[in-house]
């Protein structure tokens, strides 16, 4: 008789376990940071600033200053929603989603690459430029520069922990 009871109870226990597992997986996914926007400026033969800034949908921002920048090393901050909105507005204003993905010129040997990206209405777009790009793209890049300048950054050590 005990076997018969266990036979009927076991499916309910498994269903409850699966629901708990699915909920846990969903919670993990919703807590993961989704990349919202980024900029990466690469090396040139001169003194070009070299850095990368990643901004996530939850407002977390990670900055890595590599060369020729005021901030050298890893930094983090939490950005306000208005900052993310400003990036979205500028992207819409310049019609970012309809830009080409690459602007390159074979004779641009010393021209550094700059790569930007943004997530708008579930569409992720990345543009990598060197030369012969639409000037309006620079206005989008300037928003990132303004964010870097106006944000209170917290220095991180190489291990990823906050420096004291």
Coordinates of C-alpha atoms in Angstrom, one line a residue:
X1 CA 0.0 0.0 0.0
X2 CA 2.9 2.4 0.8
X3 CA 4.2 1.8 -2.7
X4 CA 0.9 2.9 -4.2
X5 CA 0.9 6.1 -2.2
X6 CA 4.5 6.9 -3.2
X7 CA 3.6 6.2 -6.8
X8 CA 0.9 8.9 -6.7
X9 CA 2.9 11.4 -4.6
X10 CA 6.1 11.2 -6.6
X11 CA 4.8 13.1 -9.7
X12 CA 3.6 16.0 -7.5
X13 CA 7.0 16.2 -5.8
X14 CA 8.8 16.3 -9.1
X15 CA 6.4 19.0 -10.5
X16 CA 7.1 21.1 -7.4
X17 CA 10.8 20.6 -7.8
X18 CA 10.7 21.6 -11.4
X19 CA 8.7 24.7 -10.7
X20 CA 11.2 25.7 -8.0
X21 CA 14.1 25.1 -10.4
X22 CA 12.5 27.1 -13.2
X23 CA 11.8 30.0 -10.8
X24 CA 15.4 29.9 -9.7
X25 CA 16.7 29.9 -13.3
X26 CA 14.4 32.8 -14.1
X27 CA 15.5 34.8 -11.1
X28 CA 19.2 34.3 -12.1
X29 CA 18.6 35.4 -15.7
X30 CA 16.7 38.6 -14.5
X31 CA 19.6 39.4 -12.2
X32 CA 22.2 39.0 -14.9
X33 CA 23.4 42.3 -16.4
X34 CA 22.4 42.8 -20.0
X35 CA 24.7 45.0 -22.1
X36 CA 22.9 48.2 -23.0
X37 CA 25.5 50.3 -24.6
X38 CA 29.3 50.5 -25.1
X39 CA 32.2 52.3 -26.6
X40 CA 35.7 51.1 -27.3
X41 CA 38.4 53.4 -28.6
X42 CA 41.5 51.6 -29.9
X43 CA 45.2 52.4 -30.4
X44 CA 46.8 54.6 -33.0
X45 CA 50.4 55.4 -33.6
X46 CA 50.1 58.6 -31.6
X47 CA 48.5 59.6 -28.3
X48 CA 44.9 58.6 -28.9
X49 CA 42.9 57.8 -25.8
X50 CA 42.4 54.0 -25.5
X51 CA 39.6 52.8 -23.3
X52 CA 36.4 50.9 -23.1
X53 CA 33.1 51.7 -21.4
X54 CA 30.3 49.2 -20.9
X55 CA 26.9 50.2 -19.7
X56 CA 24.4 47.6 -18.6
X57 CA 20.6 47.8 -18.6
X58 CA 20.5 47.9 -14.8
X59 CA 22.7 51.0 -14.8
X60 CA 26.0 49.3 -13.9
X61 CA 28.9 50.8 -15.7
X62 CA 32.5 49.5 -16.1
X63 CA 35.3 51.7 -17.5
X64 CA 38.7 50.4 -18.4
X65 CA 41.2 53.2 -19.1
X66 CA 44.2 51.7 -21.0
X67 CA 46.3 54.5 -22.4
X68 CA 46.3 58.3 -22.8
X69 CA 43.3 58.8 -20.5
X70 CA 42.8 60.6 -17.2
X71 CA 41.5 57.5 -15.6
X72 CA 43.9 54.5 -15.9
X73 CA 42.8 51.0 -14.9
X74 CA 39.4 49.6 -14.0
X75 CA 36.5 51.7 -12.6
X76 CA 32.9 51.1 -11.9
X77 CA 29.8 53.2 -11.2
X78 CA 26.0 53.0 -11.1
X79 CA 24.4 55.3 -13.7
X80 CA 20.9 56.9 -13.4
X81 CA 18.2 55.9 -15.8
X82 CA 18.3 59.4 -17.3
X83 CA 21.9 58.7 -18.5
X84 CA 20.7 55.6 -20.3
X85 CA 17.7 57.6 -21.7
X86 CA 20.1 60.2 -23.0
X87 CA 22.1 57.5 -25.0
X88 CA 18.8 56.1 -26.4
X89 CA 17.6 59.5 -27.4
X90 CA 20.8 60.4 -29.2
X91 CA 20.8 57.0 -31.0
X92 CA 17.3 57.6 -32.2
X93 CA 18.1 61.2 -33.2
X94 CA 21.0 60.0 -35.5
X95 CA 19.1 57.0 -36.7
X96 CA 21.8 54.7 -35.3
X97 CA 20.0 51.4 -36.1
X98 CA 20.2 52.3 -39.8
X99 CA 23.9 53.1 -39.9
X100 CA 26.3 50.7 -41.6
X101 CA 28.0 48.3 -39.3
X102 CA 31.5 49.2 -40.5
X103 CA 33.1 52.4 -41.8
X104 CA 36.6 51.6 -43.0
X105 CA 39.1 53.0 -45.4
X106 CA 42.1 50.8 -46.5
X107 CA 44.4 53.8 -46.5
X108 CA 43.6 54.8 -42.9
X109 CA 46.6 53.1 -41.4
X110 CA 47.0 55.4 -38.4
X111 CA 43.3 56.2 -37.9
X112 CA 42.1 54.5 -34.7
X113 CA 39.0 52.3 -34.6
X114 CA 36.1 53.3 -32.4
X115 CA 33.3 50.8 -31.8
X116 CA 30.0 51.7 -30.3
X117 CA 26.9 49.7 -29.5
X118 CA 23.4 50.1 -28.1
X119 CA 20.3 48.0 -27.4
X120 CA 17.1 49.7 -28.6
X121 CA 13.7 48.0 -28.6
X122 CA 15.3 44.6 -28.3
X123 CA 17.5 45.3 -31.3
X124 CA 21.3 45.3 -30.6
X125 CA 23.4 47.3 -33.0
X126 CA 27.2 47.7 -33.2
X127 CA 29.0 50.2 -35.4
X128 CA 32.8 50.1 -35.9
X129 CA 34.3 53.1 -37.6
X130 CA 37.7 54.3 -38.7
X131 CA 37.3 56.8 -41.6
X132 CA 34.6 58.0 -44.0
X133 CA 31.8 57.7 -41.5
X134 CA 28.8 60.0 -41.1
X135 CA 29.7 63.0 -38.8
X136 CA 26.5 62.4 -36.8
X137 CA 28.1 59.3 -35.4
X138 CA 30.6 61.6 -33.5
X139 CA 27.7 63.2 -31.6
X140 CA 26.7 59.8 -30.3
X141 CA 30.3 59.1 -29.2
X142 CA 30.4 62.5 -27.4
X143 CA 27.6 61.4 -25.2
X144 CA 29.9 58.6 -23.9
X145 CA 32.7 61.1 -23.4
X146 CA 30.3 63.3 -21.3
X147 CA 29.3 60.3 -19.3
X148 CA 32.9 59.4 -18.5
X149 CA 33.7 63.0 -17.5
X150 CA 30.6 63.5 -15.3
X151 CA 30.4 60.2 -13.5
X152 CA 31.8 59.5 -10.1
X153 CA 34.0 56.4 -10.7
X154 CA 35.1 54.0 -8.1
X155 CA 38.6 52.5 -8.7
X156 CA 38.8 48.7 -8.8
X157 CA 41.9 46.6 -8.2
X158 CA 43.1 44.2 -10.8
X159 CA 41.3 41.4 -8.8
X160 CA 38.0 43.2 -9.4
X161 CA 37.6 44.4 -5.8
X162 CA 37.2 48.1 -4.8
X163 CA 40.5 49.8 -3.9
X164 CA 40.5 51.6 -0.5

